[in-house]
Amino acid sequence: MNTTKTIQSALISVFSKEGLEPIVRKLHSQNVVLYSTGGTEDFIKNLGIPVVPVEDVTSYPSILGGRVKTLHPKVFGGILNRQDNESDVQQMEEFNIPQIDLVIVDLYPFEKTVASGASESDIIEKIDIGGISLIRAAAKNFKDTVIIASVDEYSLLLDLITDKNGATSLADRKLLATKAFHVSSHYDTAIFNYFNTDETIFKASIADGQILRYGENPHQKGFFFGDFDAMFNKLHGKELSYNNLLDVDAAANLIAEFKTDSPTFAILKHNNACGLATRETISEAYNVALACDPTSAFGGVLIANTKIDVATATEINKLFCEVVIAPAYDANAIAILQEKKNRIILVQNEVDLPQKQVRSCLNGLLIQERNNITDNKDDLKTVTITTPTEQEVLDLIFASKICKNTKSNTIVFAKNGTLISSGTGQTSRVDALLQAIEKAKTFGFDLKGAVMASDAFFPFPDCVEIAKDAGITAVIQPGGSIKDQLSIDYCNENKLAMVFTGTRHFKH
């Protein structure tokens, strides 16, 4: 059975005319009968190419301010008829319905209209009715009808009809139908999400899929769905991997906590900070951050909250690292960093992050609001007789920001705007504390006068006891344990300062 069909007629009704002219001229040169409406009809006429108004087919004008133009049996019959169905063929003749072999549609820009901040009435008018119906009809009847559902497919159609002289195979038409159903489902999802206020219903459609080299491990397939280019300009380096993207995400979330602070530099490995410092210059901040844990920094992701200059780039270039991220770079700094051909260099743009976080769980999804609370001085409630000094308060807030962005259970030590060490992802808070102490000793840090942050409360006073023996002088934690007073009493007896924030920062 021959499934190849040659286009002899086309209905064109589009919002965007960009790229349409060569298609119309090619179809005309192939003696294709063109049908159209409104602005598209005028566009074709202005090219000096004959076009049949849809009104001549339906015997109805465009009505209701253009809301109803193509919604008519003679239009949809021409699209949906099954050419191998005897009853359909007879009815086409009986009702004088013209055959339509190709439908070209580009929908009203609903998402762009919403994003522009337009009024609700303007947004509602950008809900396409006729266009979406044409897309579904033509895609359903892909055995006989060609559907082009977006300006994004104009060039594909032009290549197809040029290379095959207007003929299409069943595989061609089915591929285009698949693309069309993607357009229609994405469009409907955007409309639903505009109206939806029920948080127990979740719909998402992301069109910007990217195939990654592999997933977390080489034997796993990996994909990224999102607009990476909106958030970052990639200046140099190899393609980002699945693990790179996870680390970049962690880095972007962490540095956001220090967005308005003095020059701050962070180094991350496996989604956790292994070095972070705030200083007067970004170069000094980098050098101090690197000294926190130069071993873990090898192969890490580096991120700055301000422009990277030549001095900083020169120091970075001595280290093997996967990714460098900053809001800007000196031109000569970029040249230095590009000396390592695989090093990924990213410029971070100002982009609003989604306010819902989604992850797979069992046979479904877990969804939560983004943790937008950053502890600050006004949140602190001193619960001990000893009050933290001004410097300790600064360090407590500094440590809390890191703690919030570190895998639970976690303990963070900080001193003078520097991450001293941390215990990350441990099954008990005591284990996290002991890990942080051991790590500080390994790299020669003196914990005397340092502060400690915990992502959750202390159920027993053992952590503050161990911390005191290690040299810690001030502690920040959310509080909320029924045994809080035991930890408070110990701090009072041993002249430690402790503040509660009232906010837990688990990160699993």
Coordinates of C-alpha atoms in Angstrom, one line a residue:
M1 CA 0.0 0.0 0.0
N2 CA 1.4 3.4 -1.1
T3 CA 1.3 5.8 1.9
T4 CA 3.1 8.6 0.2
K5 CA 0.9 11.6 -0.4
T6 CA 1.4 14.8 -2.4
I7 CA 0.2 18.1 -0.9
Q8 CA -2.4 19.6 -3.2
S9 CA -4.1 22.0 -0.8
A10 CA -3.2 23.8 2.3
L11 CA -4.9 25.8 5.1
I12 CA -2.6 28.4 6.6
S13 CA -3.7 30.3 9.7
V14 CA -0.8 31.6 11.7
F15 CA 0.1 34.2 14.3
S16 CA 3.8 34.6 13.4
K17 CA 4.5 35.2 9.7
E18 CA 8.3 35.1 10.1
G19 CA 9.7 32.5 7.8
L20 CA 6.4 31.9 6.1
E21 CA 7.0 33.6 2.8
P22 CA 9.4 30.9 1.3
I23 CA 6.9 28.2 2.3
V24 CA 4.0 30.0 0.6
R25 CA 6.1 30.6 -2.6
K26 CA 7.2 27.0 -2.7
L27 CA 3.6 25.7 -2.3
H28 CA 2.4 28.1 -5.0
S29 CA 5.1 26.9 -7.4
Q30 CA 3.9 23.3 -6.7
N31 CA 0.3 24.4 -7.7
V32 CA -1.0 23.9 -4.1
V33 CA -4.4 25.5 -3.5
L34 CA -4.1 27.9 -0.5
Y35 CA -6.8 28.6 2.0
S36 CA -6.5 31.2 4.7
T37 CA -8.0 33.7 7.1
G38 CA -7.6 37.2 8.4
G39 CA -4.1 38.6 8.7
T40 CA -2.5 35.5 7.1
E41 CA -4.8 35.8 4.1
D42 CA -3.7 39.4 3.7
F43 CA 0.0 38.4 4.0
I44 CA -0.4 35.8 1.2
K45 CA -2.3 38.3 -1.0
N46 CA 0.4 40.9 -0.5
L47 CA 2.9 38.4 -1.9
G48 CA 0.9 38.4 -5.1
I49 CA -0.1 34.8 -4.6
P50 CA -3.8 33.6 -5.0
V51 CA -5.5 32.5 -1.8
V52 CA -9.0 31.3 -1.1
P53 CA -10.7 32.9 1.9
V54 CA -12.1 30.4 4.3
E55 CA -15.3 32.4 4.3
D56 CA -15.8 31.3 0.6
V57 CA -15.7 27.7 1.8
T58 CA -17.9 28.0 4.8
S59 CA -20.2 30.8 3.6
Y60 CA -19.8 32.4 7.0
P61 CA -17.7 35.5 7.8
S62 CA -15.3 35.7 10.6
I63 CA -17.5 36.5 13.6
L64 CA -17.3 37.5 17.3
G65 CA -14.3 39.7 16.8
G66 CA -12.3 37.0 15.1
R67 CA -13.0 34.4 17.8
V68 CA -14.7 32.1 15.2
K69 CA -13.1 31.8 11.8
T70 CA -12.3 28.2 11.0
L71 CA -14.7 26.3 13.3
H72 CA -16.9 24.8 10.6
P73 CA -17.7 21.3 9.3
K74 CA -16.5 22.2 5.8
V75 CA -13.0 23.1 7.3
F76 CA -12.7 20.2 9.7
G77 CA -14.3 17.8 7.3
G78 CA -11.6 18.7 4.8
I79 CA -9.0 17.9 7.5
L80 CA -10.4 14.9 9.2
N81 CA -11.8 12.9 6.4
R82 CA -10.3 9.4 5.9
Q83 CA -9.4 9.1 2.3
D84 CA -9.6 5.3 2.4
N85 CA -13.1 5.3 4.0
E86 CA -15.9 5.0 1.5
S87 CA -18.5 6.7 3.7
D88 CA -16.1 9.7 4.3
V89 CA -15.5 10.0 0.5
Q90 CA -19.2 10.0 -0.2
Q91 CA -19.9 12.7 2.4
M92 CA -17.1 14.9 1.1
E93 CA -18.8 14.8 -2.3
E94 CA -22.3 15.2 -0.9
F95 CA -21.5 18.3 1.2
N96 CA -19.0 19.8 -1.3
I97 CA -16.2 19.7 1.2
P98 CA -12.7 20.6 -0.2
Q99 CA -9.8 18.3 0.7
I100 CA -7.2 19.9 2.9
D101 CA -3.8 18.1 2.8
L102 CA -1.7 20.5 4.8
V103 CA -2.5 22.6 7.9
I104 CA 0.0 25.3 9.0
V105 CA -0.8 26.9 12.4
D106 CA 1.1 29.1 14.8
L107 CA -0.8 29.7 18.0
Y108 CA -1.5 33.0 19.8
P109 CA 1.5 33.6 22.2
F110 CA -0.3 32.8 25.5
E111 CA 2.9 32.3 27.6
K112 CA 4.6 35.4 26.3
T113 CA 1.4 37.4 27.0
V114 CA 1.3 36.1 30.6
A115 CA 5.0 36.8 31.1
S116 CA 4.6 40.4 29.9
G117 CA 2.3 41.2 32.8
A118 CA -0.7 41.9 30.6
S119 CA -4.2 42.3 31.9
E120 CA -6.4 39.2 32.4
S121 CA -8.6 40.2 29.5
D122 CA -5.6 40.5 27.2
I123 CA -4.4 37.1 28.4
I124 CA -7.8 35.4 27.9
E125 CA -7.9 36.7 24.3
K126 CA -4.6 34.9 23.7
I127 CA -6.1 31.5 24.4
D128 CA -6.2 30.1 20.9
I129 CA -9.4 28.1 20.1
G130 CA -9.5 27.7 16.3
G131 CA -5.8 27.1 16.0
I132 CA -5.6 24.4 18.7
S133 CA -8.6 22.7 17.2
L134 CA -6.9 22.7 13.7
I135 CA -3.8 21.2 15.2
R136 CA -5.6 18.4 17.0
A137 CA -7.7 17.5 14.0
A138 CA -4.8 17.4 11.5
A139 CA -2.5 15.5 13.9
K140 CA -5.3 13.0 14.6
N141 CA -5.6 12.4 10.9
F142 CA -1.9 12.1 10.2
K143 CA -2.4 9.2 7.9
D144 CA -3.8 11.7 5.3
T145 CA -2.9 15.2 6.6
V146 CA 0.3 17.1 7.2
I147 CA 0.4 19.3 10.3
I148 CA 2.8 22.1 11.0
A149 CA 1.9 23.4 14.5
S150 CA 4.6 26.0 15.2
V151 CA 6.8 28.5 13.6
D152 CA 9.6 26.3 14.9
E153 CA 8.7 23.7 12.3
Y154 CA 8.5 26.1 9.3
S155 CA 12.1 25.4 8.1
L156 CA 11.5 21.6 8.5
L157 CA 8.4 21.9 6.3
L158 CA 10.2 23.9 3.7
D159 CA 13.0 21.4 3.5
L160 CA 10.5 18.5 3.3
I161 CA 8.4 19.9 0.4
T162 CA 11.5 21.1 -1.5
D163 CA 13.4 17.8 -1.2
K164 CA 10.4 15.7 -2.0
N165 CA 8.6 18.0 -4.4
G166 CA 5.5 18.3 -2.1
A167 CA 5.3 14.6 -1.2
T168 CA 5.3 13.2 2.3
S169 CA 5.6 9.7 3.7
L170 CA 3.5 8.3 6.5
A171 CA 6.6 8.5 8.8
D172 CA 7.0 12.2 7.9
R173 CA 3.4 12.9 8.8
K174 CA 3.5 10.9 12.0
L175 CA 6.6 12.7 13.2
L176 CA 4.9 16.1 12.5
A177 CA 1.8 14.9 14.4
T178 CA 4.0 14.0 17.4
K179 CA 5.5 17.5 17.3
A180 CA 2.0 18.9 17.0
F181 CA 0.6 17.1 20.0
H182 CA 3.6 18.3 22.0
V183 CA 2.7 21.9 21.0
S184 CA -1.0 21.4 21.9
S185 CA -0.3 19.7 25.3
H186 CA 2.3 22.3 26.2
Y187 CA -0.1 25.1 25.3
D188 CA -2.9 23.6 27.4
T189 CA -0.6 23.0 30.4
A190 CA 0.4 26.7 30.3
I191 CA -3.2 27.8 30.3
F192 CA -4.2 25.4 33.1
N193 CA -1.3 26.5 35.3
Y194 CA -2.4 30.2 34.7
F195 CA -5.8 29.3 36.1
N196 CA -4.9 26.6 38.7
T197 CA -5.1 27.4 42.4
D198 CA -5.3 23.8 43.6
E199 CA -1.9 22.9 45.0
T200 CA -2.8 19.2 45.0
I201 CA -2.8 19.2 41.2
F202 CA 0.6 19.4 39.4
K203 CA 1.2 19.7 35.7
A204 CA 4.4 20.6 34.0
S205 CA 5.6 20.8 30.4
I206 CA 9.2 21.7 29.6
A207 CA 10.1 22.0 25.9
D208 CA 13.8 22.5 26.3
G209 CA 15.1 19.0 26.7
Q210 CA 18.9 18.3 26.4
I211 CA 20.5 14.9 26.1
L212 CA 23.5 14.6 28.5
R213 CA 26.5 12.4 28.0
Y214 CA 25.2 10.1 30.6
G215 CA 23.5 10.2 34.0
E216 CA 25.0 10.0 37.5
N217 CA 27.1 7.0 36.3
P218 CA 28.2 6.1 32.7
H219 CA 25.7 3.2 32.5
Q220 CA 22.7 5.6 33.1
K221 CA 21.0 7.8 30.5
G222 CA 20.7 11.4 31.5
F223 CA 18.6 14.4 30.4
F224 CA 18.2 18.0 31.5
F225 CA 14.9 19.8 31.0
G226 CA 15.1 23.5 31.4
D227 CA 16.4 26.7 29.9
F228 CA 20.0 26.6 31.0
D229 CA 21.0 29.3 28.5
A230 CA 18.6 31.8 30.3
M231 CA 20.5 31.3 33.6
F232 CA 24.0 31.0 32.3
N233 CA 26.1 32.1 29.3
K234 CA 28.7 29.4 28.7
L235 CA 31.9 31.0 27.5
H236 CA 34.2 27.9 27.3
G237 CA 34.7 24.3 28.0
K238 CA 33.2 20.8 27.5
E239 CA 29.5 20.0 27.7
L240 CA 28.1 19.9 31.3
S241 CA 27.4 16.5 32.7
Y242 CA 24.6 15.3 34.9
N243 CA 26.8 15.6 38.0
N244 CA 28.1 19.0 36.8
L245 CA 24.6 20.3 36.7
L246 CA 23.8 19.1 40.2
D247 CA 26.9 20.9 41.5
V248 CA 26.1 24.0 39.5
D249 CA 22.6 24.0 41.0
A250 CA 24.0 23.7 44.5
A251 CA 26.6 26.4 43.9
A252 CA 24.0 28.8 42.5
N253 CA 21.7 28.2 45.5
L254 CA 24.6 28.7 48.0
I255 CA 26.0 31.9 46.5
A256 CA 22.5 33.4 46.4
E257 CA 22.7 33.5 50.2
F258 CA 25.7 35.9 49.9
K259 CA 24.4 37.9 46.9
T260 CA 24.6 41.3 48.6
D261 CA 27.6 40.5 50.9
S262 CA 31.2 41.6 50.4
P263 CA 33.2 39.6 47.9
T264 CA 32.5 35.9 48.6
F265 CA 33.9 32.8 47.0
A266 CA 32.7 29.3 47.4
I267 CA 34.1 25.9 46.3
L268 CA 31.8 22.9 46.2
K269 CA 32.2 19.2 45.8
H270 CA 29.3 16.7 45.5
N271 CA 26.8 19.5 46.2
N272 CA 28.4 20.6 49.5
A273 CA 30.7 23.6 50.2
C274 CA 34.3 22.5 51.0
G275 CA 35.5 26.1 51.0
L276 CA 33.9 29.5 51.5
A277 CA 35.1 32.9 52.5
T278 CA 34.1 36.5 52.5
R279 CA 36.8 39.1 52.2
E280 CA 37.5 42.6 50.9
T281 CA 38.6 41.4 47.5
I282 CA 37.5 38.4 45.5
S283 CA 41.1 37.3 45.1
E284 CA 41.6 37.1 48.8
A285 CA 38.2 35.4 49.3
Y286 CA 39.3 32.7 46.8
N287 CA 42.6 32.0 48.4
V288 CA 41.1 31.7 51.8
A289 CA 38.3 29.5 50.5
L290 CA 40.8 27.2 48.9
A291 CA 42.8 26.9 52.1
C292 CA 39.7 25.5 53.8
D293 CA 40.1 22.2 52.1
P294 CA 42.5 22.1 49.1
T295 CA 42.1 18.4 48.8
S296 CA 38.4 18.4 48.2
A297 CA 38.7 21.5 46.0
F298 CA 40.4 19.3 43.3
G299 CA 37.8 18.8 40.6
G300 CA 35.3 21.0 42.3
V301 CA 32.9 23.7 41.2
L302 CA 33.9 27.3 41.9
I303 CA 31.5 30.3 42.2
A304 CA 31.9 34.0 43.1
N305 CA 29.3 36.6 44.0
T306 CA 31.2 39.3 42.1
K307 CA 33.4 39.8 39.0
I308 CA 36.5 37.6 38.8
D309 CA 39.6 39.6 38.1
V310 CA 42.9 38.7 36.6
A311 CA 44.5 38.1 40.0
T312 CA 41.8 35.6 41.0
A313 CA 41.8 33.9 37.6
T314 CA 45.6 33.4 37.8
E315 CA 45.2 31.7 41.2
I316 CA 42.3 29.6 39.9
N317 CA 44.3 28.5 36.9
K318 CA 46.7 26.6 39.3
L319 CA 43.8 24.3 40.4
F320 CA 42.1 21.6 38.4
C321 CA 38.5 22.4 38.6
E322 CA 35.4 21.4 36.6
V323 CA 33.4 24.6 36.5
V324 CA 33.9 28.3 37.3
I325 CA 30.9 30.6 37.8
A326 CA 30.7 34.3 38.3
P327 CA 28.3 37.2 37.3
A328 CA 31.2 38.8 35.3
Y329 CA 34.8 38.4 34.3
D330 CA 37.6 40.7 33.3
A331 CA 38.5 40.0 29.6
N332 CA 42.0 39.0 30.5
A333 CA 40.7 36.8 33.3
I334 CA 38.6 34.8 30.7
A335 CA 41.7 34.3 28.6
I336 CA 43.6 32.9 31.5
L337 CA 40.8 30.5 32.5
Q338 CA 40.4 29.3 28.9
E339 CA 44.0 27.9 29.0
K340 CA 42.5 24.7 30.3
K341 CA 40.4 23.5 27.3
N342 CA 37.9 21.4 29.2
R343 CA 37.3 23.9 32.1
I344 CA 33.7 25.1 31.9
I345 CA 33.3 28.9 32.3
L346 CA 29.9 30.2 33.1
V347 CA 28.5 33.8 33.4
Q348 CA 25.5 33.7 35.8
N349 CA 22.6 35.8 34.8
E350 CA 19.8 37.3 37.0
V351 CA 17.0 34.7 36.7
D352 CA 14.1 34.0 39.0
L353 CA 14.2 30.4 40.1
P354 CA 11.1 28.2 40.3
Q355 CA 9.3 28.5 43.6
K356 CA 8.4 24.8 43.6
Q357 CA 11.0 22.1 43.9
V358 CA 10.2 18.7 42.3
R359 CA 11.9 15.4 42.8
S360 CA 10.9 11.8 41.9
C361 CA 9.8 9.6 44.8
L362 CA 8.6 6.0 44.7
N363 CA 6.2 5.9 41.8
G364 CA 5.4 9.6 41.9
L365 CA 6.8 13.0 42.8
L366 CA 7.5 15.0 45.9
I367 CA 6.9 18.8 45.5
Q368 CA 7.7 21.5 48.0
E369 CA 8.1 25.2 48.2
R370 CA 11.6 26.5 47.9
N371 CA 13.3 27.3 51.2
N372 CA 13.4 31.0 50.8
I373 CA 14.2 31.8 54.5
T374 CA 17.8 33.0 55.1
D375 CA 18.5 33.5 58.8
N376 CA 19.5 37.1 59.7
K377 CA 20.3 39.2 62.7
D378 CA 16.6 40.0 63.4
D379 CA 15.8 36.3 63.6
L380 CA 18.2 35.6 66.4
K381 CA 16.9 35.0 69.9
T382 CA 19.7 34.8 72.5
V383 CA 18.7 32.1 75.0
T384 CA 21.8 32.1 77.1
I385 CA 23.2 34.4 79.8
T386 CA 26.3 35.0 77.6
T387 CA 25.5 37.2 74.6
P388 CA 27.3 36.6 71.3
T389 CA 29.8 39.4 70.3
E390 CA 29.2 41.4 67.2
Q391 CA 31.8 39.3 65.3
E392 CA 30.2 36.1 66.6
V393 CA 26.8 37.3 65.3
L394 CA 28.3 37.9 61.9
D395 CA 29.9 34.5 61.9
L396 CA 26.8 32.8 63.2
I397 CA 24.8 34.1 60.2
F398 CA 27.6 33.2 57.9
A399 CA 27.7 29.7 59.2
S400 CA 23.9 29.4 59.1
K401 CA 23.8 30.3 55.4
I402 CA 26.3 27.5 54.6
C403 CA 24.5 25.0 56.9
K404 CA 21.2 25.6 55.1
N405 CA 22.8 24.6 51.8
T406 CA 24.6 21.5 53.2
K407 CA 23.3 17.9 53.3
S408 CA 21.7 16.9 56.6
N409 CA 22.7 16.0 59.2
T410 CA 25.2 18.8 59.2
I411 CA 27.4 20.9 61.5
V412 CA 29.3 23.9 60.2
F413 CA 32.2 25.7 61.9
A414 CA 33.0 29.3 60.9
K415 CA 35.4 32.0 62.1
N416 CA 36.0 35.5 60.8
G417 CA 33.9 35.1 57.6
T418 CA 35.6 31.7 56.8
L419 CA 34.2 28.2 56.6
I420 CA 36.6 26.3 58.9
S421 CA 35.0 22.8 58.4
S422 CA 31.7 20.9 58.2
G423 CA 30.3 17.5 58.9
T424 CA 27.9 16.6 56.1
G425 CA 25.3 14.0 55.4
Q426 CA 25.8 12.1 58.6
T427 CA 23.3 9.8 60.3
S428 CA 23.6 11.5 63.6
R429 CA 24.4 15.0 64.6
V430 CA 27.2 13.9 66.9
D431 CA 28.8 12.1 64.0
A432 CA 28.5 15.3 61.9
L433 CA 30.1 17.3 64.7
L434 CA 33.0 14.8 65.2
Q435 CA 33.6 14.8 61.5
A436 CA 33.8 18.6 61.4
I437 CA 36.2 18.6 64.3
E438 CA 38.5 16.0 62.7
K439 CA 38.5 17.8 59.4
A440 CA 39.4 21.1 61.1
K441 CA 42.4 19.4 62.8
T442 CA 43.4 17.8 59.5
F443 CA 43.9 21.2 57.8
G444 CA 45.4 22.8 60.9
F445 CA 42.6 25.1 61.9
D446 CA 42.2 26.3 65.5
L447 CA 38.6 26.1 66.6
K448 CA 39.1 28.4 69.6
G449 CA 36.8 31.3 69.1
A450 CA 34.9 29.7 66.2
V451 CA 31.1 29.4 66.0
M452 CA 28.9 26.4 65.3
A453 CA 25.8 26.1 63.2
S454 CA 23.4 23.2 63.2
D455 CA 20.6 22.6 60.6
A456 CA 18.3 21.2 63.3
F457 CA 17.9 21.3 67.1
F458 CA 20.0 19.4 69.6
P459 CA 17.9 16.7 71.4
F460 CA 20.6 16.3 74.0
P461 CA 23.4 18.5 75.3
D462 CA 26.1 16.2 74.0
C463 CA 26.8 18.3 70.9
V464 CA 27.4 21.6 72.9
E465 CA 29.6 19.7 75.3
I466 CA 31.8 18.4 72.5
A467 CA 31.8 21.8 70.8
K468 CA 32.9 23.5 74.0
D469 CA 35.8 21.2 74.5
A470 CA 36.8 21.9 70.8
G471 CA 36.9 25.6 71.4
I472 CA 33.6 26.8 70.1
T473 CA 32.3 30.0 71.8
A474 CA 28.9 30.5 70.1
V475 CA 26.2 28.3 68.7
I476 CA 23.3 28.9 66.3
Q477 CA 20.4 26.4 66.0
P478 CA 16.7 26.5 65.3
G479 CA 15.6 25.3 68.8
G480 CA 12.4 23.4 69.4
S481 CA 13.5 20.3 71.2
I482 CA 11.6 19.3 74.4
K483 CA 15.0 19.1 75.9
D484 CA 16.3 22.5 74.7
Q485 CA 16.8 23.6 78.3
L486 CA 19.5 20.9 78.9
S487 CA 21.7 22.5 76.1
I488 CA 20.9 26.0 77.4
D489 CA 21.9 25.0 80.9
Y490 CA 25.2 23.6 79.8
C491 CA 26.0 26.7 77.8
N492 CA 25.2 28.9 80.8
E493 CA 27.4 26.8 83.0
N494 CA 30.2 27.0 80.6
K495 CA 29.8 30.6 79.3
L496 CA 28.8 29.7 75.7
A497 CA 26.5 32.0 73.7
M498 CA 23.6 30.3 72.0
V499 CA 21.0 31.7 69.7
F500 CA 17.8 30.2 68.4
T501 CA 16.4 31.1 64.9
G502 CA 13.1 29.2 65.0
T503 CA 13.7 27.8 61.5
R504 CA 15.0 24.4 60.7
H505 CA 17.0 23.9 57.5
F506 CA 17.0 20.2 56.7
K507 CA 18.4 19.4 53.2
H508 CA 18.1 15.8 52.1

